[in-house]
């Protein structure tokens, strides 16, 4: 399996959501779909990533690799999120060289989570 880009669909980005309008997380997901997800990446909507104090959040994961959670994402970040997801998908261990990562991934990382497999450190 390739990489999975999880998108928090319930994120309100700290703002009230008027009835009948989409929350910020749903709009981010729609922007990612509209851009077109790269090969090797599956876009998966999730109900909550528990990063509510950090605006819209996304997570990247794949089997046998480090996982990451990023926050403070907006619809305008969709192209860079997808570029970063493609770079992540191309790795074997989930570690994209620092200089190759999109700036939003360098500056807006909330967590780095080790793989469940014991030999990936």
mmCIF file of N, CA and C in Angstrom:
data_model
loop_
_atom_site.group_PDB
_atom_site.id
_atom_site.type_symbol
_atom_site.label_atom_id
_atom_site.label_comp_id
_atom_site.label_asym_id
_atom_site.label_seq_id
_atom_site.Cartn_x
_atom_site.Cartn_y
_atom_site.Cartn_z
ATOM 1 N N UNK A 1 0.838 -1.188 0.000
ATOM 2 C CA UNK A 1 0.000 0.000 0.000
ATOM 3 C C UNK A 1 0.875 1.241 0.000
ATOM 4 N N UNK A 2 0.453 2.252 -0.703
ATOM 5 C CA UNK A 2 1.176 3.508 -0.748
ATOM 6 C C UNK A 2 0.884 4.367 0.468
ATOM 7 N N UNK A 3 1.103 5.632 0.317
ATOM 8 C CA UNK A 3 0.884 6.582 1.409
ATOM 9 C C UNK A 3 -0.589 6.954 1.502
ATOM 10 N N UNK A 4 -0.992 7.280 2.723
ATOM 11 C CA UNK A 4 -2.350 7.753 2.963
ATOM 12 C C UNK A 4 -2.265 9.176 3.493
ATOM 13 N N UNK A 5 -2.992 10.070 2.845
ATOM 14 C CA UNK A 5 -3.113 11.453 3.290
ATOM 15 C C UNK A 5 -4.475 11.580 3.970
ATOM 16 N N UNK A 6 -4.443 11.675 5.299
ATOM 17 C CA UNK A 6 -5.668 11.804 6.091
ATOM 18 C C UNK A 6 -5.985 13.292 6.217
ATOM 19 N N UNK A 7 -7.251 13.646 6.037
ATOM 20 C CA UNK A 7 -7.669 15.042 6.157
ATOM 21 C C UNK A 7 -8.795 15.130 7.175
ATOM 22 N N UNK A 8 -8.630 15.983 8.177
ATOM 23 C CA UNK A 8 -9.648 16.183 9.192
ATOM 24 C C UNK A 8 -10.821 16.938 8.561
ATOM 25 N N UNK A 9 -11.942 16.253 8.437
ATOM 26 C CA UNK A 9 -13.125 16.837 7.794
ATOM 27 C C UNK A 9 -13.961 17.695 8.741
ATOM 28 N N UNK A 10 -13.746 17.550 10.035
ATOM 29 C CA UNK A 10 -14.566 18.274 11.006
ATOM 30 C C UNK A 10 -13.900 19.546 11.509
ATOM 31 N N UNK A 11 -12.710 19.831 11.040
ATOM 32 C CA UNK A 11 -11.965 20.986 11.519
ATOM 33 C C UNK A 11 -12.695 22.282 11.178
ATOM 34 N N UNK A 12 -12.781 23.118 12.182
ATOM 35 C CA UNK A 12 -13.406 24.437 11.998
ATOM 36 C C UNK A 12 -12.369 25.548 11.957
ATOM 37 N N UNK A 13 -11.101 25.193 12.159
ATOM 38 C CA UNK A 13 -9.998 26.161 12.153
ATOM 39 C C UNK A 13 -10.253 27.298 13.145
ATOM 40 N N UNK A 14 -10.889 26.976 14.268
ATOM 41 C CA UNK A 14 -11.124 27.962 15.316
ATOM 42 C C UNK A 14 -12.238 28.945 15.027
ATOM 43 N N UNK A 15 -13.004 28.697 13.997
ATOM 44 C CA UNK A 15 -14.065 29.626 13.606
ATOM 45 C C UNK A 15 -15.427 28.951 13.708
ATOM 46 N N UNK A 16 -16.461 29.731 14.024
ATOM 47 C CA UNK A 16 -17.799 29.148 13.995
ATOM 48 C C UNK A 16 -18.178 28.838 12.543
ATOM 49 N N UNK A 17 -18.992 27.829 12.364
ATOM 50 C CA UNK A 17 -19.437 27.458 11.022
ATOM 51 C C UNK A 17 -20.944 27.708 10.938
ATOM 52 N N UNK A 18 -21.338 28.703 10.151
ATOM 53 C CA UNK A 18 -22.774 28.967 10.011
ATOM 54 C C UNK A 18 -23.500 27.748 9.427
ATOM 55 N N UNK A 19 -24.720 27.563 9.876
ATOM 56 C CA UNK A 19 -25.510 26.429 9.407
ATOM 57 C C UNK A 19 -25.602 26.436 7.886
ATOM 58 N N UNK A 20 -25.396 25.267 7.307
ATOM 59 C CA UNK A 20 -25.479 25.124 5.858
ATOM 60 C C UNK A 20 -24.168 25.371 5.130
ATOM 61 N N UNK A 21 -23.139 25.821 5.847
ATOM 62 C CA UNK A 21 -21.839 26.056 5.210
ATOM 63 C C UNK A 21 -20.874 24.922 5.563
ATOM 64 N N UNK A 22 -19.897 24.705 4.695
ATOM 65 C CA UNK A 22 -18.874 23.680 4.947
ATOM 66 C C UNK A 22 -17.838 24.214 5.928
ATOM 67 N N UNK A 23 -17.376 23.336 6.814
ATOM 68 C CA UNK A 23 -16.301 23.738 7.723
ATOM 69 C C UNK A 23 -14.980 23.778 6.943
ATOM 70 N N UNK A 24 -13.979 24.375 7.553
ATOM 71 C CA UNK A 24 -12.686 24.566 6.887
ATOM 72 C C UNK A 24 -12.057 23.239 6.461
ATOM 73 N N UNK A 25 -12.173 22.204 7.277
ATOM 74 C CA UNK A 25 -11.603 20.904 6.928
ATOM 75 C C UNK A 25 -12.251 20.289 5.695
ATOM 76 N N UNK A 26 -13.550 20.436 5.570
ATOM 77 C CA UNK A 26 -14.262 19.924 4.401
ATOM 78 C C UNK A 26 -13.848 20.700 3.155
ATOM 79 N N UNK A 27 -13.663 22.010 3.304
ATOM 80 C CA UNK A 27 -13.198 22.814 2.159
ATOM 81 C C UNK A 27 -11.781 22.424 1.755
ATOM 82 N N UNK A 28 -10.917 22.150 2.743
ATOM 83 C CA UNK A 28 -9.554 21.705 2.424
ATOM 84 C C UNK A 28 -9.605 20.381 1.668
ATOM 85 N N UNK A 29 -10.401 19.459 2.126
ATOM 86 C CA UNK A 29 -10.534 18.166 1.436
ATOM 87 C C UNK A 29 -10.995 18.387 -0.006
ATOM 88 N N UNK A 30 -11.979 19.241 -0.206
ATOM 89 C CA UNK A 30 -12.480 19.523 -1.557
ATOM 90 C C UNK A 30 -11.385 20.128 -2.438
ATOM 91 N N UNK A 31 -10.565 21.003 -1.866
ATOM 92 C CA UNK A 31 -9.464 21.608 -2.631
ATOM 93 C C UNK A 31 -8.443 20.553 -3.030
ATOM 94 N N UNK A 32 -8.166 19.605 -2.150
ATOM 95 C CA UNK A 32 -7.222 18.529 -2.474
ATOM 96 C C UNK A 32 -7.780 17.639 -3.582
ATOM 97 N N UNK A 33 -9.052 17.308 -3.503
ATOM 98 C CA UNK A 33 -9.697 16.497 -4.553
ATOM 99 C C UNK A 33 -9.632 17.236 -5.884
ATOM 100 N N UNK A 34 -9.922 18.536 -5.865
ATOM 101 C CA UNK A 34 -9.926 19.333 -7.097
ATOM 102 C C UNK A 34 -8.548 19.397 -7.744
ATOM 103 N N UNK A 35 -7.489 19.398 -6.935
ATOM 104 C CA UNK A 35 -6.120 19.450 -7.464
ATOM 105 C C UNK A 35 -5.722 18.128 -8.112
ATOM 106 N N UNK A 36 -6.277 17.040 -7.625
ATOM 107 C CA UNK A 36 -5.904 15.722 -8.144
ATOM 108 C C UNK A 36 -4.809 15.102 -7.298
ATOM 109 N N UNK A 37 -5.115 13.986 -6.691
ATOM 110 C CA UNK A 37 -4.181 13.311 -5.790
ATOM 111 C C UNK A 37 -3.114 12.586 -6.612
ATOM 112 N N UNK A 38 -1.834 12.718 -6.242
ATOM 113 C CA UNK A 38 -0.758 12.075 -7.001
ATOM 114 C C UNK A 38 -0.788 10.552 -6.898
ATOM 115 N N UNK A 39 -0.165 9.905 -7.865
ATOM 116 C CA UNK A 39 -0.028 8.447 -7.830
ATOM 117 C C UNK A 39 0.688 8.043 -6.557
ATOM 118 N N UNK A 40 0.260 6.920 -5.994
ATOM 119 C CA UNK A 40 0.883 6.413 -4.785
ATOM 120 C C UNK A 40 0.326 7.002 -3.504
ATOM 121 N N UNK A 41 -0.650 7.904 -3.632
ATOM 122 C CA UNK A 41 -1.250 8.552 -2.461
ATOM 123 C C UNK A 41 -2.755 8.313 -2.486
ATOM 124 N N UNK A 42 -3.292 7.894 -1.350
ATOM 125 C CA UNK A 42 -4.733 7.751 -1.178
ATOM 126 C C UNK A 42 -5.202 8.859 -0.252
ATOM 127 N N UNK A 43 -6.215 9.589 -0.672
ATOM 128 C CA UNK A 43 -6.787 10.647 0.153
ATOM 129 C C UNK A 43 -7.893 10.034 1.004
ATOM 130 N N UNK A 44 -7.782 10.179 2.310
ATOM 131 C CA UNK A 44 -8.756 9.564 3.211
ATOM 132 C C UNK A 44 -9.318 10.615 4.173
ATOM 133 N N UNK A 45 -10.606 10.930 4.057
ATOM 134 C CA UNK A 45 -11.208 11.844 5.027
ATOM 135 C C UNK A 45 -11.367 11.147 6.373
ATOM 136 N N UNK A 46 -11.108 11.875 7.449
ATOM 137 C CA UNK A 46 -11.283 11.345 8.795
ATOM 138 C C UNK A 46 -12.099 12.341 9.605
ATOM 139 N N UNK A 47 -12.694 11.836 10.672
ATOM 140 C CA UNK A 47 -13.580 12.684 11.462
ATOM 141 C C UNK A 47 -12.830 13.693 12.322
ATOM 142 N N UNK A 48 -11.709 13.310 12.913
ATOM 143 C CA UNK A 48 -10.969 14.252 13.754
ATOM 144 C C UNK A 48 -9.546 13.746 13.949
ATOM 145 N N UNK A 49 -8.591 14.650 13.862
ATOM 146 C CA UNK A 49 -7.190 14.319 14.136
ATOM 147 C C UNK A 49 -6.739 14.863 15.493
ATOM 148 N N UNK A 50 -7.677 15.394 16.269
ATOM 149 C CA UNK A 50 -7.398 15.927 17.614
ATOM 150 C C UNK A 50 -6.290 16.973 17.619
ATOM 151 N N UNK A 51 -6.266 17.808 16.607
ATOM 152 C CA UNK A 51 -5.323 18.926 16.544
ATOM 153 C C UNK A 51 -6.106 20.232 16.440
ATOM 154 N N UNK A 52 -7.201 20.293 17.171
ATOM 155 C CA UNK A 52 -8.175 21.374 17.038
ATOM 156 C C UNK A 52 -7.606 22.772 17.292
ATOM 157 N N UNK A 53 -6.594 22.882 18.116
ATOM 158 C CA UNK A 53 -5.995 24.188 18.394
ATOM 159 C C UNK A 53 -5.021 24.629 17.313
ATOM 160 N N UNK A 54 -4.861 23.839 16.276
ATOM 161 C CA UNK A 54 -3.855 24.121 15.252
ATOM 162 C C UNK A 54 -4.449 24.263 13.856
ATOM 163 N N UNK A 55 -5.676 24.703 13.755
ATOM 164 C CA UNK A 55 -6.298 24.898 12.451
ATOM 165 C C UNK A 55 -6.501 23.590 11.727
ATOM 166 N N UNK A 56 -6.688 23.652 10.429
ATOM 167 C CA UNK A 56 -6.909 22.433 9.645
ATOM 168 C C UNK A 56 -5.670 21.554 9.716
ATOM 169 N N UNK A 57 -5.912 20.260 9.895
ATOM 170 C CA UNK A 57 -4.785 19.349 10.002
ATOM 171 C C UNK A 57 -4.907 18.201 9.017
ATOM 172 N N UNK A 58 -3.735 17.695 8.642
ATOM 173 C CA UNK A 58 -3.626 16.531 7.772
ATOM 174 C C UNK A 58 -2.570 15.615 8.390
ATOM 175 N N UNK A 59 -2.619 14.357 8.017
ATOM 176 C CA UNK A 59 -1.600 13.410 8.480
ATOM 177 C C UNK A 59 -1.174 12.552 7.307
ATOM 178 N N UNK A 60 0.081 12.152 7.314
ATOM 179 C CA UNK A 60 0.617 11.240 6.313
ATOM 180 C C UNK A 60 1.074 9.970 7.007
ATOM 181 N N UNK A 61 0.700 8.829 6.458
ATOM 182 C CA UNK A 61 1.142 7.562 7.032
ATOM 183 C C UNK A 61 1.261 6.514 5.940
ATOM 184 N N UNK A 62 2.070 5.512 6.238
ATOM 185 C CA UNK A 62 2.162 4.325 5.395
ATOM 186 C C UNK A 62 2.854 3.242 6.197
ATOM 187 N N UNK A 63 2.638 2.029 5.784
ATOM 188 C CA UNK A 63 3.166 0.879 6.494
ATOM 189 C C UNK A 63 4.698 0.914 6.538
ATOM 190 N N UNK A 64 5.247 0.641 7.718
ATOM 191 C CA UNK A 64 6.694 0.553 7.864
ATOM 192 C C UNK A 64 7.428 1.865 7.822
ATOM 193 N N UNK A 65 6.719 2.981 8.013
ATOM 194 C CA UNK A 65 7.354 4.293 7.880
ATOM 195 C C UNK A 65 6.913 5.224 9.005
ATOM 196 N N UNK A 66 7.682 6.281 9.183
ATOM 197 C CA UNK A 66 7.280 7.343 10.095
ATOM 198 C C UNK A 66 5.987 7.958 9.586
ATOM 199 N N UNK A 67 5.156 8.433 10.502
ATOM 200 C CA UNK A 67 3.931 9.170 10.160
ATOM 201 C C UNK A 67 4.087 10.598 10.660
ATOM 202 N N UNK A 68 3.352 11.513 10.063
ATOM 203 C CA UNK A 68 3.442 12.930 10.416
ATOM 204 C C UNK A 68 2.055 13.530 10.509
ATOM 205 N N UNK A 69 1.903 14.518 11.398
ATOM 206 C CA UNK A 69 0.692 15.314 11.499
ATOM 207 C C UNK A 69 1.107 16.765 11.285
ATOM 208 N N UNK A 70 0.387 17.446 10.406
ATOM 209 C CA UNK A 70 0.675 18.845 10.093
ATOM 210 C C UNK A 70 -0.564 19.682 10.379
ATOM 211 N N UNK A 71 -0.361 20.913 10.855
ATOM 212 C CA UNK A 71 -1.475 21.787 11.177
ATOM 213 C C UNK A 71 -1.383 23.131 10.487
ATOM 214 N N UNK A 72 -2.387 23.948 10.745
ATOM 215 C CA UNK A 72 -2.490 25.296 10.179
ATOM 216 C C UNK A 72 -2.533 25.276 8.655
ATOM 217 N N UNK A 73 -3.221 24.288 8.112
ATOM 218 C CA UNK A 73 -3.356 24.156 6.661
ATOM 219 C C UNK A 73 -4.603 24.891 6.180
ATOM 220 N N UNK A 74 -4.533 25.383 4.948
ATOM 221 C CA UNK A 74 -5.679 26.055 4.336
ATOM 222 C C UNK A 74 -5.887 25.497 2.930
ATOM 223 N N UNK A 75 -6.985 25.876 2.334
ATOM 224 C CA UNK A 75 -7.261 25.460 0.954
ATOM 225 C C UNK A 75 -6.143 25.897 0.011
ATOM 226 N N UNK A 76 -5.562 27.059 0.262
ATOM 227 C CA UNK A 76 -4.482 27.570 -0.591
ATOM 228 C C UNK A 76 -3.242 26.681 -0.532
ATOM 229 N N UNK A 77 -3.112 25.884 0.524
ATOM 230 C CA UNK A 77 -1.959 24.997 0.680
ATOM 231 C C UNK A 77 -2.102 23.684 -0.083
ATOM 232 N N UNK A 78 -3.236 23.442 -0.708
ATOM 233 C CA UNK A 78 -3.490 22.152 -1.352
ATOM 234 C C UNK A 78 -2.362 21.712 -2.298
ATOM 235 N N UNK A 79 -1.854 22.573 -3.192
ATOM 236 C CA UNK A 79 -0.781 22.104 -4.087
ATOM 237 C C UNK A 79 0.473 21.646 -3.324
ATOM 238 N N UNK A 80 0.861 22.367 -2.277
ATOM 239 C CA UNK A 80 2.055 21.999 -1.522
ATOM 240 C C UNK A 80 1.811 20.763 -0.655
ATOM 241 N N UNK A 81 0.608 20.616 -0.133
ATOM 242 C CA UNK A 81 0.277 19.406 0.620
ATOM 243 C C UNK A 81 0.416 18.193 -0.288
ATOM 244 N N UNK A 82 -0.117 18.298 -1.497
ATOM 245 C CA UNK A 82 -0.051 17.166 -2.429
ATOM 246 C C UNK A 82 1.373 16.914 -2.909
ATOM 247 N N UNK A 83 2.157 17.964 -3.087
ATOM 248 C CA UNK A 83 3.569 17.784 -3.468
ATOM 249 C C UNK A 83 4.311 17.057 -2.348
ATOM 250 N N UNK A 84 4.074 17.480 -1.114
ATOM 251 C CA UNK A 84 4.714 16.824 0.024
ATOM 252 C C UNK A 84 4.261 15.383 0.181
ATOM 253 N N UNK A 85 2.987 15.121 -0.082
ATOM 254 C CA UNK A 85 2.471 13.749 0.009
ATOM 255 C C UNK A 85 3.129 12.855 -1.038
ATOM 256 N N UNK A 86 3.348 13.383 -2.233
ATOM 257 C CA UNK A 86 4.008 12.599 -3.287
ATOM 258 C C UNK A 86 5.459 12.298 -2.906
ATOM 259 N N UNK A 87 6.150 13.272 -2.340
ATOM 260 C CA UNK A 87 7.531 13.043 -1.888
ATOM 261 C C UNK A 87 7.560 11.989 -0.791
ATOM 262 N N UNK A 88 6.636 12.082 0.147
ATOM 263 C CA UNK A 88 6.545 11.113 1.239
ATOM 264 C C UNK A 88 6.269 9.714 0.681
ATOM 265 N N UNK A 89 5.350 9.609 -0.249
ATOM 266 C CA UNK A 89 4.989 8.310 -0.835
ATOM 267 C C UNK A 89 6.186 7.655 -1.512
ATOM 268 N N UNK A 90 7.100 8.449 -2.032
ATOM 269 C CA UNK A 90 8.256 7.919 -2.750
ATOM 270 C C UNK A 90 9.356 7.398 -1.819
ATOM 271 N N UNK A 91 9.238 7.640 -0.515
ATOM 272 C CA UNK A 91 10.255 7.169 0.429
ATOM 273 C C UNK A 91 9.940 5.758 0.898
ATOM 274 N N UNK A 92 10.960 5.079 1.412
ATOM 275 C CA UNK A 92 10.728 3.765 2.008
ATOM 276 C C UNK A 92 10.470 3.876 3.506
ATOM 277 N N UNK A 93 11.026 4.925 4.143
ATOM 278 C CA UNK A 93 10.922 5.058 5.593
ATOM 279 C C UNK A 93 10.084 6.248 6.054
ATOM 280 N N UNK A 94 9.537 7.009 5.114
ATOM 281 C CA UNK A 94 8.724 8.170 5.466
ATOM 282 C C UNK A 94 9.512 9.436 5.712
ATOM 283 N N UNK A 95 10.827 9.387 5.559
ATOM 284 C CA UNK A 95 11.662 10.558 5.828
ATOM 285 C C UNK A 95 12.055 11.218 4.509
ATOM 286 N N UNK A 96 11.464 12.379 4.260
ATOM 287 C CA UNK A 96 11.815 13.196 3.092
ATOM 288 C C UNK A 96 12.939 14.121 3.540
ATOM 289 N N UNK A 97 14.029 14.217 2.776
ATOM 290 C CA UNK A 97 15.113 15.128 3.176
ATOM 291 C C UNK A 97 14.575 16.537 3.468
ATOM 292 N N UNK A 98 15.088 17.136 4.530
ATOM 293 C CA UNK A 98 14.600 18.422 5.032
ATOM 294 C C UNK A 98 14.456 19.465 3.928
ATOM 295 N N UNK A 99 15.472 19.653 3.135
ATOM 296 C CA UNK A 99 15.454 20.704 2.112
ATOM 297 C C UNK A 99 14.458 20.425 0.994
ATOM 298 N N UNK A 100 14.077 19.172 0.823
ATOM 299 C CA UNK A 100 13.116 18.814 -0.227
ATOM 300 C C UNK A 100 11.666 18.986 0.216
ATOM 301 N N UNK A 101 11.443 19.042 1.526
ATOM 302 C CA UNK A 101 10.071 19.148 2.034
ATOM 303 C C UNK A 101 9.480 20.509 1.705
ATOM 304 N N UNK A 102 8.172 20.548 1.427
ATOM 305 C CA UNK A 102 7.521 21.856 1.288
ATOM 306 C C UNK A 102 7.698 22.659 2.579
ATOM 307 N N UNK A 103 7.803 23.954 2.456
ATOM 308 C CA UNK A 103 7.999 24.817 3.628
ATOM 309 C C UNK A 103 6.889 24.591 4.650
ATOM 310 N N UNK A 104 5.652 24.404 4.193
ATOM 311 C CA UNK A 104 4.562 24.193 5.152
ATOM 312 C C UNK A 104 4.775 22.919 5.965
ATOM 313 N N UNK A 105 5.448 21.928 5.407
ATOM 314 C CA UNK A 105 5.734 20.701 6.155
ATOM 315 C C UNK A 105 6.908 20.918 7.110
ATOM 316 N N UNK A 106 7.838 21.782 6.756
ATOM 317 C CA UNK A 106 8.962 22.064 7.646
ATOM 318 C C UNK A 106 8.517 22.879 8.856
ATOM 319 N N UNK A 107 7.631 23.835 8.621
ATOM 320 C CA UNK A 107 7.273 24.795 9.665
ATOM 321 C C UNK A 107 5.991 24.472 10.406
ATOM 322 N N UNK A 108 5.177 23.577 9.894
ATOM 323 C CA UNK A 108 3.861 23.357 10.485
ATOM 324 C C UNK A 108 3.652 21.912 10.943
ATOM 325 N N UNK A 109 4.750 21.247 11.233
ATOM 326 C CA UNK A 109 4.673 19.873 11.719
ATOM 327 C C UNK A 109 4.236 19.880 13.187
ATOM 328 N N UNK A 110 3.242 19.066 13.505
ATOM 329 C CA UNK A 110 2.758 18.954 14.872
ATOM 330 C C UNK A 110 3.287 17.707 15.563
ATOM 331 N N UNK A 111 3.498 16.642 14.791
ATOM 332 C CA UNK A 111 3.969 15.391 15.384
ATOM 333 C C UNK A 111 4.642 14.526 14.336
ATOM 334 N N UNK A 112 5.626 13.770 14.806
ATOM 335 C CA UNK A 112 6.297 12.741 14.018
ATOM 336 C C UNK A 112 6.145 11.456 14.821
ATOM 337 N N UNK A 113 5.545 10.441 14.227
ATOM 338 C CA UNK A 113 5.173 9.227 14.951
ATOM 339 C C UNK A 113 5.919 8.042 14.345
ATOM 340 N N UNK A 114 6.632 7.263 15.173
ATOM 341 C CA UNK A 114 7.377 6.124 14.626
ATOM 342 C C UNK A 114 6.448 5.027 14.121
ATOM 343 N N UNK A 115 6.977 4.234 13.250
ATOM 344 C CA UNK A 115 6.254 3.088 12.712
ATOM 345 C C UNK A 115 5.986 2.063 13.817
ATOM 346 N N UNK A 116 4.975 1.254 13.620
ATOM 347 C CA UNK A 116 4.697 0.171 14.554
ATOM 348 C C UNK A 116 5.695 -0.961 14.415
ATOM 349 N N UNK A 117 6.326 -1.064 13.245
ATOM 350 C CA UNK A 117 7.328 -2.093 13.022
ATOM 351 C C UNK A 117 8.589 -1.735 13.809
ATOM 352 N N UNK A 118 9.215 -2.678 14.505
ATOM 353 C CA UNK A 118 10.315 -2.365 15.415
ATOM 354 C C UNK A 118 11.650 -2.021 14.764
ATOM 355 N N UNK A 119 11.828 -2.271 13.495
ATOM 356 C CA UNK A 119 13.161 -2.080 12.876
ATOM 357 C C UNK A 119 13.292 -0.806 12.072
ATOM 358 N N UNK A 120 12.472 0.177 12.293
ATOM 359 C CA UNK A 120 12.563 1.382 11.484
ATOM 360 C C UNK A 120 13.104 2.603 12.188
ATOM 361 N N UNK A 121 14.074 2.536 12.931
ATOM 362 C CA UNK A 121 14.538 3.748 13.614
ATOM 363 C C UNK A 121 15.682 4.359 12.886
#
